mmCIF file of C-alpha atoms and ligand atoms in Angstrom:
data_model
loop_
_atom_site.group_PDB
_atom_site.id
_atom_site.type_symbol
_atom_site.label_atom_id
_atom_site.label_comp_id
_atom_site.label_asym_id
_atom_site.label_seq_id
_atom_site.Cartn_x
_atom_site.Cartn_y
_atom_site.Cartn_z
ATOM 1 C CA UNK A 1487 144.463 130.999 114.153
ATOM 2 C CA UNK A 1488 142.521 130.254 110.980
ATOM 3 C CA UNK A 1489 144.063 128.274 108.139
ATOM 4 C CA UNK A 1490 144.085 131.447 106.112
ATOM 5 C CA UNK A 1491 146.895 132.753 108.294
ATOM 6 C CA UNK A 1492 149.065 129.659 108.327
ATOM 7 C CA UNK A 1493 152.341 130.425 106.580
ATOM 8 C CA UNK A 1494 150.397 132.649 104.192
ATOM 9 C CA UNK A 1495 149.193 129.554 102.333
ATOM 10 C CA UNK A 1496 145.998 129.974 100.339
ATOM 11 C CA UNK A 1497 143.255 127.821 101.788
ATOM 12 C CA UNK A 1498 142.458 124.713 99.788
ATOM 13 C CA UNK A 1499 139.165 124.640 97.903
ATOM 14 C CA UNK A 1500 137.071 121.822 99.282
ATOM 15 C CA UNK A 1501 133.822 120.231 98.151
ATOM 16 C CA UNK A 1502 131.970 118.083 100.671
ATOM 17 C CA UNK A 1503 129.631 115.369 99.421
ATOM 18 C CA UNK A 1504 126.941 115.034 102.073
ATOM 19 C CA UNK A 1505 123.855 113.227 103.227
ATOM 20 C CA UNK A 1506 122.000 114.381 106.325
ATOM 21 C CA UNK A 1507 123.226 114.248 109.904
ATOM 22 C CA UNK A 1508 126.739 112.778 109.402
ATOM 23 C CA UNK A 1509 127.350 115.081 106.458
ATOM 24 C CA UNK A 1510 126.001 118.133 108.249
ATOM 25 C CA UNK A 1511 128.362 117.573 111.186
ATOM 26 C CA UNK A 1512 131.333 117.419 108.816
ATOM 27 C CA UNK A 1513 130.015 120.497 106.983
ATOM 28 C CA UNK A 1514 129.819 122.598 110.140
ATOM 29 C CA UNK A 1515 133.407 121.643 111.026
ATOM 30 C CA UNK A 1516 134.755 122.565 107.600
ATOM 31 C CA UNK A 1517 132.716 125.793 107.648
ATOM 32 C CA UNK A 1518 134.275 126.652 110.990
ATOM 33 C CA UNK A 1519 137.873 126.335 109.793
ATOM 34 C CA UNK A 1520 137.646 127.388 106.122
ATOM 35 C CA UNK A 1521 136.669 130.743 104.626
ATOM 36 C CA UNK A 1522 133.147 130.386 103.229
ATOM 37 C CA UNK A 1523 134.237 131.100 99.647
ATOM 38 C CA UNK A 1524 136.400 127.955 99.383
ATOM 39 C CA UNK A 1525 133.866 125.464 100.724
ATOM 40 C CA UNK A 1526 130.895 123.982 98.859
ATOM 41 C CA UNK A 1527 128.575 121.269 100.067
ATOM 42 C CA UNK A 1528 126.816 118.983 97.577
ATOM 43 C CA UNK A 1529 123.832 117.319 99.195
ATOM 44 C CA UNK A 1530 121.829 114.166 98.487
ATOM 45 C CA UNK A 1531 118.276 114.682 97.253
ATOM 46 C CA UNK A 1532 117.331 111.002 96.946
ATOM 47 C CA UNK A 1533 115.378 111.250 100.228
ATOM 48 C CA UNK A 1534 113.259 114.157 98.974
ATOM 49 C CA UNK A 1535 109.538 113.655 99.030
ATOM 50 C CA UNK A 1536 106.157 115.318 98.885
ATOM 51 C CA UNK A 1537 104.439 115.386 102.269
ATOM 52 C CA UNK A 1538 101.288 117.336 103.166
ATOM 53 C CA UNK A 1539 101.504 118.834 99.680
ATOM 54 C CA UNK A 1540 104.963 120.221 100.391
ATOM 55 C CA UNK A 1541 108.345 119.658 98.770
ATOM 56 C CA UNK A 1542 110.449 118.204 101.585
ATOM 57 C CA UNK A 1543 114.254 117.923 101.268
ATOM 58 C CA UNK A 1544 115.391 116.296 104.518
ATOM 59 C CA UNK A 1545 119.133 116.190 103.864
ATOM 60 C CA UNK A 1546 119.364 119.735 102.459
ATOM 61 C CA UNK A 1547 117.510 121.062 105.496
ATOM 62 C CA UNK A 1548 119.634 119.087 107.952
ATOM 63 C CA UNK A 1549 122.743 120.607 106.368
ATOM 64 C CA UNK A 1550 121.300 124.146 106.356
ATOM 65 C CA UNK A 1551 120.037 123.929 109.950
ATOM 66 C CA UNK A 1552 123.356 122.516 111.177
ATOM 67 C CA UNK A 1553 125.374 125.172 109.348
ATOM 68 C CA UNK A 1554 123.056 127.780 110.878
ATOM 69 C CA UNK A 1555 123.537 126.180 114.313
ATOM 70 C CA UNK A 1556 119.800 125.673 114.846
ATOM 71 C CA UNK A 1557 119.580 121.891 114.359
ATOM 72 C CA UNK A 1558 117.564 119.719 116.697
ATOM 73 C CA UNK A 1559 119.020 117.503 119.448
ATOM 74 C CA UNK A 1560 119.243 114.432 117.182
ATOM 75 C CA UNK A 1561 120.872 116.378 114.372
ATOM 76 C CA UNK A 1562 117.768 116.872 112.228
ATOM 77 C CA UNK A 1563 114.895 119.341 112.438
ATOM 78 C CA UNK A 1564 115.063 122.621 114.331
ATOM 79 C CA UNK A 1565 115.983 122.919 118.014
ATOM 80 C CA UNK A 1566 112.980 123.459 120.272
ATOM 81 C CA UNK A 1567 110.485 122.862 117.481
ATOM 82 C CA UNK A 1568 106.850 122.100 118.309
ATOM 83 C CA UNK A 1569 104.334 119.852 116.571
ATOM 84 C CA UNK A 1570 101.063 121.814 116.635
ATOM 85 C CA UNK A 1571 100.556 121.559 112.876
ATOM 86 C CA UNK A 1572 100.980 117.762 113.013
ATOM 87 C CA UNK A 1573 98.423 117.533 115.848
ATOM 88 C CA UNK A 1574 95.955 119.626 113.869
ATOM 89 C CA UNK A 1575 96.579 117.584 110.702
ATOM 90 C CA UNK A 1576 95.979 114.424 112.679
ATOM 91 C CA UNK A 1577 92.717 115.844 114.034
ATOM 92 C CA UNK A 1578 91.798 116.628 110.433
ATOM 93 C CA UNK A 1579 92.163 112.926 109.697
ATOM 94 C CA UNK A 1580 95.511 112.973 107.907
ATOM 95 C CA UNK A 1581 98.213 110.343 108.338
ATOM 96 C CA UNK A 1582 100.996 112.103 110.257
ATOM 97 C CA UNK A 1583 103.443 109.223 110.641
ATOM 98 C CA UNK A 1584 106.027 111.325 108.801
ATOM 99 C CA UNK A 1585 106.371 114.171 111.290
ATOM 100 C CA UNK A 1586 107.556 117.674 110.516
ATOM 101 C CA UNK A 1587 107.905 120.300 113.249
ATOM 102 C CA UNK A 1588 106.138 123.662 112.991
ATOM 103 C CA UNK A 1589 109.249 125.706 112.225
ATOM 104 C CA UNK A 1590 110.595 122.992 109.961
ATOM 105 C CA UNK A 1591 107.259 123.079 108.137
ATOM 106 C CA UNK A 1592 107.875 126.746 107.331
ATOM 107 C CA UNK A 1593 111.115 125.866 105.526
ATOM 108 C CA UNK A 1594 109.139 123.424 103.414
ATOM 109 C CA UNK A 1595 106.382 125.990 102.765
ATOM 110 C CA UNK A 1596 108.970 128.508 101.593
ATOM 111 C CA UNK A 1597 110.674 125.943 99.343
ATOM 112 C CA UNK A 1598 107.385 124.748 97.881
ATOM 113 C CA UNK A 1599 106.288 128.329 97.155
ATOM 114 C CA UNK A 1600 109.610 128.980 95.399
ATOM 115 C CA UNK A 1601 109.288 125.816 93.294
ATOM 116 C CA UNK A 1602 105.681 126.725 92.453
ATOM 117 C CA UNK A 1603 106.898 130.121 91.207
ATOM 118 C CA UNK A 1604 109.177 128.236 88.834
ATOM 119 C CA UNK A 1605 112.411 128.543 90.794
ATOM 120 C CA UNK A 1606 114.792 125.598 90.852
ATOM 121 C CA UNK A 1607 115.639 123.631 93.980
ATOM 122 C CA UNK A 1608 119.114 125.231 93.829
ATOM 123 C CA UNK A 1609 117.618 128.722 93.842
ATOM 124 C CA UNK A 1610 115.247 127.837 96.650
ATOM 125 C CA UNK A 1611 118.182 126.437 98.634
ATOM 126 C CA UNK A 1612 120.238 129.603 98.155
ATOM 127 C CA UNK A 1613 117.337 131.702 99.435
ATOM 128 C CA UNK A 1614 116.705 129.442 102.426
ATOM 129 C CA UNK A 1615 120.404 129.398 103.324
ATOM 130 C CA UNK A 1616 120.672 133.180 103.059
ATOM 131 C CA UNK A 1617 117.642 133.648 105.311
ATOM 132 C CA UNK A 1618 119.345 131.447 107.919
ATOM 133 C CA UNK A 1619 122.654 133.279 107.632
ATOM 134 C CA UNK A 1620 124.455 130.338 106.031
ATOM 135 C CA UNK A 1621 127.445 131.660 104.087
ATOM 136 C CA UNK A 1622 128.750 128.418 102.652
ATOM 137 C CA UNK A 1623 127.453 127.372 99.218
ATOM 138 C CA UNK A 1624 125.028 124.502 99.626
ATOM 139 C CA UNK A 1625 124.005 122.737 96.424
ATOM 140 C CA UNK A 1626 121.417 120.042 95.901
ATOM 141 C CA UNK A 1627 123.202 117.355 93.885
ATOM 142 C CA UNK A 1628 120.635 118.004 91.152
ATOM 143 C CA UNK A 1629 117.550 120.129 90.506
ATOM 144 C CA UNK A 1630 115.852 117.127 88.930
ATOM 145 C CA UNK A 1631 113.809 114.713 91.011
ATOM 146 C CA UNK A 1632 115.791 111.656 92.127
ATOM 147 C CA UNK A 1633 113.954 109.068 94.190
ATOM 148 C CA UNK A 1634 115.838 106.476 96.186
ATOM 149 C CA UNK A 1635 113.938 103.167 96.168
ATOM 150 C CA UNK A 1636 114.763 100.365 98.531
ATOM 151 C CA UNK A 1637 114.246 96.649 97.820
ATOM 152 C CA UNK A 1638 113.719 94.511 100.906
ATOM 153 C CA UNK A 1639 113.804 90.765 101.458
ATOM 154 C CA UNK A 1640 111.102 89.248 99.295
ATOM 155 C CA UNK A 1641 111.782 91.743 96.517
ATOM 156 C CA UNK A 1642 109.282 94.465 97.380
ATOM 157 C CA UNK A 1643 110.384 97.993 96.396
ATOM 158 C CA UNK A 1644 109.698 100.723 98.955
ATOM 159 C CA UNK A 1645 109.850 104.501 98.786
ATOM 160 C CA UNK A 1646 112.801 105.715 100.819
ATOM 161 C CA UNK A 1647 110.855 107.341 103.669
ATOM 162 C CA UNK A 1648 108.520 104.346 103.839
ATOM 163 C CA UNK A 1649 111.575 102.168 104.491
ATOM 164 C CA UNK A 1650 113.431 104.689 106.653
ATOM 165 C CA UNK A 1651 110.808 106.454 108.753
ATOM 166 C CA UNK A 1652 107.547 104.520 108.564
ATOM 167 C CA UNK A 1653 109.068 101.011 108.830
ATOM 168 C CA UNK A 1654 111.931 102.256 111.014
ATOM 169 C CA UNK A 1655 114.712 101.011 108.674
ATOM 170 C CA UNK A 1656 114.454 97.525 110.159
ATOM 171 C CA UNK A 1657 114.089 95.648 106.855
ATOM 172 C CA UNK A 1658 117.059 93.965 105.202
ATOM 173 C CA UNK A 1659 117.917 96.008 102.124
ATOM 174 C CA UNK A 1660 118.722 93.737 99.178
ATOM 175 C CA UNK A 1661 118.937 96.323 96.405
ATOM 176 C CA UNK A 1662 118.796 100.063 95.757
ATOM 177 C CA UNK A 1663 117.577 102.158 92.855
ATOM 178 C CA UNK A 1664 117.904 105.883 92.291
ATOM 179 C CA UNK A 1665 114.977 106.659 90.024
ATOM 180 C CA UNK A 1666 115.590 109.673 87.822
ATOM 181 C CA UNK A 1667 119.322 109.839 88.521
ATOM 182 C CA UNK A 1668 120.402 108.604 85.100
ATOM 183 C CA UNK A 1669 118.594 111.390 83.276
ATOM 184 C CA UNK A 1670 119.398 114.045 85.902
ATOM 185 C CA UNK A 1671 122.038 116.731 85.393
ATOM 186 C CA UNK A 1672 124.171 117.981 88.263
ATOM 187 C CA UNK A 1673 122.784 121.240 89.679
ATOM 188 C CA UNK A 1674 124.392 124.368 88.197
ATOM 189 C CA UNK A 1675 127.796 124.947 89.784
ATOM 190 C CA UNK A 1676 128.261 121.438 91.183
ATOM 191 C CA UNK A 1677 130.667 120.088 88.559
ATOM 192 C CA UNK A 1678 132.422 123.480 88.382
ATOM 193 C CA UNK A 1679 132.965 123.456 92.170
ATOM 194 C CA UNK A 1680 134.269 119.879 92.139
ATOM 195 C CA UNK A 1681 136.550 120.569 89.188
ATOM 196 C CA UNK A 1682 138.016 123.638 90.911
ATOM 197 C CA UNK A 1683 138.551 121.826 94.225
ATOM 198 C CA UNK A 1684 141.905 120.673 95.560
ATOM 199 C CA UNK A 1685 140.043 118.065 97.538
ATOM 200 C CA UNK A 1686 136.672 116.384 97.652
ATOM 201 C CA UNK A 1687 135.633 115.114 101.056
ATOM 202 C CA UNK A 1688 133.073 112.329 101.177
ATOM 203 C CA UNK A 1689 131.274 112.951 104.456
ATOM 204 C CA UNK A 1690 130.701 110.253 107.080
ATOM 205 C CA UNK A 1691 127.238 109.736 105.662
ATOM 206 C CA UNK A 1692 125.525 106.423 104.948
ATOM 207 C CA UNK A 1693 127.503 105.290 101.858
ATOM 208 C CA UNK A 1694 124.754 103.411 99.987
ATOM 209 C CA UNK A 1695 121.740 105.436 101.125
ATOM 210 C CA UNK A 1696 123.157 108.966 101.199
ATOM 211 C CA UNK A 1697 126.234 109.066 98.953
ATOM 212 C CA UNK A 1698 125.424 106.615 96.149
ATOM 213 C CA UNK A 1699 122.409 108.674 94.996
ATOM 214 C CA UNK A 1700 124.765 111.650 94.554
ATOM 215 C CA UNK A 1701 127.380 109.576 92.689
ATOM 216 C CA UNK A 1702 124.627 108.119 90.477
ATOM 217 C CA UNK A 1703 124.053 111.475 88.773
ATOM 218 C CA UNK A 1704 126.045 111.428 85.529
ATOM 219 C CA UNK A 1705 128.966 113.834 85.650
ATOM 220 C CA UNK A 1706 129.362 113.969 89.421
ATOM 221 C CA UNK A 1707 131.344 110.779 89.955
ATOM 222 C CA UNK A 1708 133.615 111.488 86.978
ATOM 223 C CA UNK A 1709 134.278 115.028 88.260
ATOM 224 C CA UNK A 1710 135.192 113.601 91.677
ATOM 225 C CA UNK A 1711 137.468 110.999 90.061
ATOM 226 C CA UNK A 1712 139.428 113.856 88.481
ATOM 227 C CA UNK A 1713 139.988 115.634 91.814
ATOM 228 C CA UNK A 1714 143.575 115.594 93.143
ATOM 229 C CA UNK A 1715 142.434 114.112 96.462
ATOM 230 C CA UNK A 1716 139.249 112.348 97.493
ATOM 231 C CA UNK A 1717 139.068 111.911 101.248
ATOM 232 C CA UNK A 1718 136.440 109.658 102.777
ATOM 233 C CA UNK A 1719 135.580 110.072 106.442
ATOM 234 C CA UNK A 1720 134.153 106.892 107.904
ATOM 235 C CA UNK A 1721 130.673 106.771 109.429
ATOM 236 C CA UNK A 1722 131.547 103.517 111.239
ATOM 237 C CA UNK A 1723 132.821 102.871 114.752
ATOM 238 C CA UNK A 1724 133.770 99.283 115.502
ATOM 239 C CA UNK A 1725 132.021 98.414 112.252
ATOM 240 C CA UNK A 1726 128.749 99.995 113.374
ATOM 241 C CA UNK A 1727 127.065 103.307 112.496
ATOM 242 C CA UNK A 1728 126.622 105.776 115.342
ATOM 243 C CA UNK A 1729 122.958 105.890 114.435
ATOM 244 C CA UNK A 1730 120.921 104.428 111.627
ATOM 245 C CA UNK A 1731 121.314 101.425 109.362
ATOM 246 C CA UNK A 1732 124.574 102.089 107.422
ATOM 247 C CA UNK A 1733 126.363 98.920 108.619
ATOM 248 C CA UNK A 1734 123.251 96.755 108.187
ATOM 249 C CA UNK A 1735 122.536 98.074 104.702
ATOM 250 C CA UNK A 1736 126.186 97.636 103.690
ATOM 251 C CA UNK A 1737 126.129 94.048 104.936
ATOM 252 C CA UNK A 1738 122.881 93.069 103.237
ATOM 253 C CA UNK A 1739 124.136 94.614 99.986
ATOM 254 C CA UNK A 1740 127.155 92.306 100.200
ATOM 255 C CA UNK A 1741 129.847 94.823 101.141
ATOM 256 C CA UNK A 1742 132.660 93.692 103.467
ATOM 257 C CA UNK A 1743 132.335 94.590 107.157
ATOM 258 C CA UNK A 1744 133.947 97.675 108.710
ATOM 259 C CA UNK A 1745 135.967 100.268 106.894
ATOM 260 C CA UNK A 1746 136.886 97.806 104.167
ATOM 261 C CA UNK A 1747 133.205 98.034 103.309
ATOM 262 C CA UNK A 1748 133.347 101.836 103.245
ATOM 263 C CA UNK A 1749 136.299 101.656 100.872
ATOM 264 C CA UNK A 1750 134.529 99.052 98.726
ATOM 265 C CA UNK A 1751 131.335 101.134 98.656
ATOM 266 C CA UNK A 1752 133.248 103.847 96.790
ATOM 267 C CA UNK A 1753 134.918 101.463 94.309
ATOM 268 C CA UNK A 1754 138.339 103.046 94.012
ATOM 269 C CA UNK A 1755 137.140 106.624 94.339
ATOM 270 C CA UNK A 1756 138.977 107.384 97.606
ATOM 271 C CA UNK A 1757 142.635 108.410 97.733
ATOM 272 C CA UNK A 1758 142.404 108.773 101.508
ATOM 273 C CA UNK A 1759 140.262 107.270 104.239
ATOM 274 C CA UNK A 1760 139.925 108.691 107.744
ATOM 275 C CA UNK A 1761 138.900 106.142 110.367
ATOM 276 C CA UNK A 1762 138.376 106.301 114.108
ATOM 277 C CA UNK A 1763 141.106 105.860 116.722
ATOM 278 C CA UNK A 1764 139.105 102.973 118.114
ATOM 279 C CA UNK A 1765 139.498 101.095 114.816
ATOM 280 C CA UNK A 1766 143.277 101.093 114.530
ATOM 281 C CA UNK A 1767 143.201 97.296 114.345
ATOM 282 C CA UNK A 1768 141.673 97.621 110.858
ATOM 283 C CA UNK A 1769 144.978 99.135 109.726
ATOM 284 C CA UNK A 1770 146.310 95.855 108.332
ATOM 285 C CA UNK A 1771 143.209 95.035 106.281
ATOM 286 C CA UNK A 1772 143.205 98.512 104.753
ATOM 287 C CA UNK A 1773 146.959 98.932 104.265
ATOM 288 C CA UNK A 1774 148.089 99.367 100.702
ATOM 289 C CA UNK A 1775 144.581 100.077 99.403
ATOM 290 C CA UNK A 1776 144.245 103.727 100.430
ATOM 291 C CA UNK A 1777 146.147 106.396 102.366
ATOM 292 C CA UNK A 1778 144.859 105.689 105.837
ATOM 293 C CA UNK A 1779 144.488 108.286 108.581
ATOM 294 C CA UNK A 1780 143.488 107.439 112.116
ATOM 295 C CA UNK A 1781 142.004 110.061 114.431
ATOM 296 C CA UNK A 1782 138.979 110.793 116.606
ATOM 297 C CA UNK A 1783 136.128 111.066 114.080
ATOM 298 C CA UNK A 1784 133.289 111.655 116.548
ATOM 299 C CA UNK A 1785 131.593 115.047 116.091
ATOM 300 C CA UNK A 1786 129.075 115.478 118.920
ATOM 301 C CA UNK A 1787 129.548 119.261 118.916
ATOM 302 C CA UNK A 1788 130.939 122.124 116.881
ATOM 303 C CA UNK A 1789 134.385 121.965 118.522
ATOM 304 C CA UNK A 1790 134.841 118.273 117.667
ATOM 305 C CA UNK A 1791 133.582 118.877 114.117
ATOM 306 C CA UNK A 1792 136.118 121.685 113.709
ATOM 307 C CA UNK A 1793 138.904 119.557 115.154
ATOM 308 C CA UNK A 1794 138.180 116.747 112.688
ATOM 309 C CA UNK A 1795 137.929 119.255 109.827
ATOM 310 C CA UNK A 1796 141.398 120.568 110.743
ATOM 311 C CA UNK A 1797 142.789 117.016 110.765
ATOM 312 C CA UNK A 1798 141.280 116.408 107.329
ATOM 313 C CA UNK A 1799 142.771 119.633 105.942
ATOM 314 C CA UNK A 1800 146.155 118.779 107.414
ATOM 315 C CA UNK A 1801 146.432 115.603 105.361
ATOM 316 C CA UNK A 1802 145.862 117.457 102.072
HETATM 317 P P1 LIG B 2199 121.008 110.954 107.383
HETATM 318 O O1 LIG B 2199 120.797 111.362 105.956
HETATM 319 O O2 LIG B 2199 120.490 111.961 108.361
HETATM 320 O O3 LIG B 2199 120.621 109.549 107.667
HETATM 321 O O4 LIG B 2199 122.552 111.058 107.629
HETATM 322 P P2 LIG B 2199 123.871 110.680 106.858
HETATM 323 O O5 LIG B 2199 123.684 109.641 105.848
HETATM 324 O O6 LIG B 2199 124.557 111.938 106.463
HETATM 325 O O7 LIG B 2199 124.682 110.134 108.077
HETATM 326 C C1 LIG B 2199 124.393 108.957 108.742
HETATM 327 C C2 LIG B 2199 125.701 108.444 109.254
HETATM 328 O O8 LIG B 2199 126.347 109.485 109.982
HETATM 329 C C3 LIG B 2199 125.592 107.284 110.203
HETATM 330 O O9 LIG B 2199 126.091 106.147 109.551
HETATM 331 C C4 LIG B 2199 126.461 107.688 111.382
HETATM 332 O O10 LIG B 2199 127.350 106.662 111.808
HETATM 333 C C5 LIG B 2199 127.226 108.869 110.863
HETATM 334 N N1 LIG B 2199 127.555 109.852 111.886
HETATM 335 C C6 LIG B 2199 126.684 110.518 112.667
HETATM 336 N N2 LIG B 2199 127.355 111.305 113.525
HETATM 337 C C7 LIG B 2199 128.671 111.112 113.277
HETATM 338 C C8 LIG B 2199 129.866 111.624 113.844
HETATM 339 O O11 LIG B 2199 129.853 112.422 114.777
HETATM 340 N N3 LIG B 2199 131.049 111.185 113.314
HETATM 341 C C9 LIG B 2199 131.091 110.295 112.284
HETATM 342 N N4 LIG B 2199 132.283 109.927 111.814
HETATM 343 N N5 LIG B 2199 129.976 109.774 111.734
HETATM 344 C C10 LIG B 2199 128.798 110.181 112.225
HETATM 345 CA CA1 LIG B 2200 119.106 111.318 104.516
#
């Protein structure tokens, strides 16, 4: 039984704020249990880069692929993709440390062609989503370029993918910058969607690396602050990210450990926080600061994503 049918209640309008893999898993769950016209996903573009002459938007593509059900085994890229183009590029003498699969490359070719024709990133994203059969509205946070820069011990500033992919996100992150964010406008429809929403869900994405660059765009954070409910879903289990550096980055940026750190990362933005059943002992530290909800927040497959999405909708 879909939510639509439950006691004839109209489904709540929900906007999901998302990074890549963690956000995409939450997105597919919400898309499974909500009609497509009440769900919008606003995606980080701070990781976007030019590679091989192409406009690459890793988080947007992870969300689109996951919503289309074609994501790769680790949550990014396309399932069963091959790397012939990378091999050929390498033979041609190019640096192929940042790898893009053959099918994934096509997405980036299509996007780059659209941008070169003068289309916006939003328009390119709509077209890509439609071609993949994605019905949910997926917005880039902005059509303007925003570049996440990462300061590491010693003070050196790195491009995001240099830190994340090339250096394997092993460095201690001492500071972050979101170049271009201050002068960026939210993509068309983003503020409207947030303002019309009964709830904003902050996905279990990396808070500093994936969500802060979205909140840094003027107008987005203030629109979220005005939402009736802002529900954060934790990316941490026992204080540690399932994959990637979220807990390490949070620590080196001076945030408290565990879900207290998640709460602190959003500086009063959350009305509700959903944490894992395994972290019930954090209840006392979090009590009184936020409406706390404890459930299984692992989403290894579509069914678990949908189950968590239902739990989130139930608390609204
Ligand atoms: P990226 O842009 O691909 O690095 O991905 P995100 O920033 O969106 O998500 C990274 C975070 O997702 C990590 O901190 C993980 O702990 C979290 N994550 C991944 N899978 C799951 C899951 O199944 N459940 C929850 N709650 N978090 C997850
Ligand atoms: Ca990302």
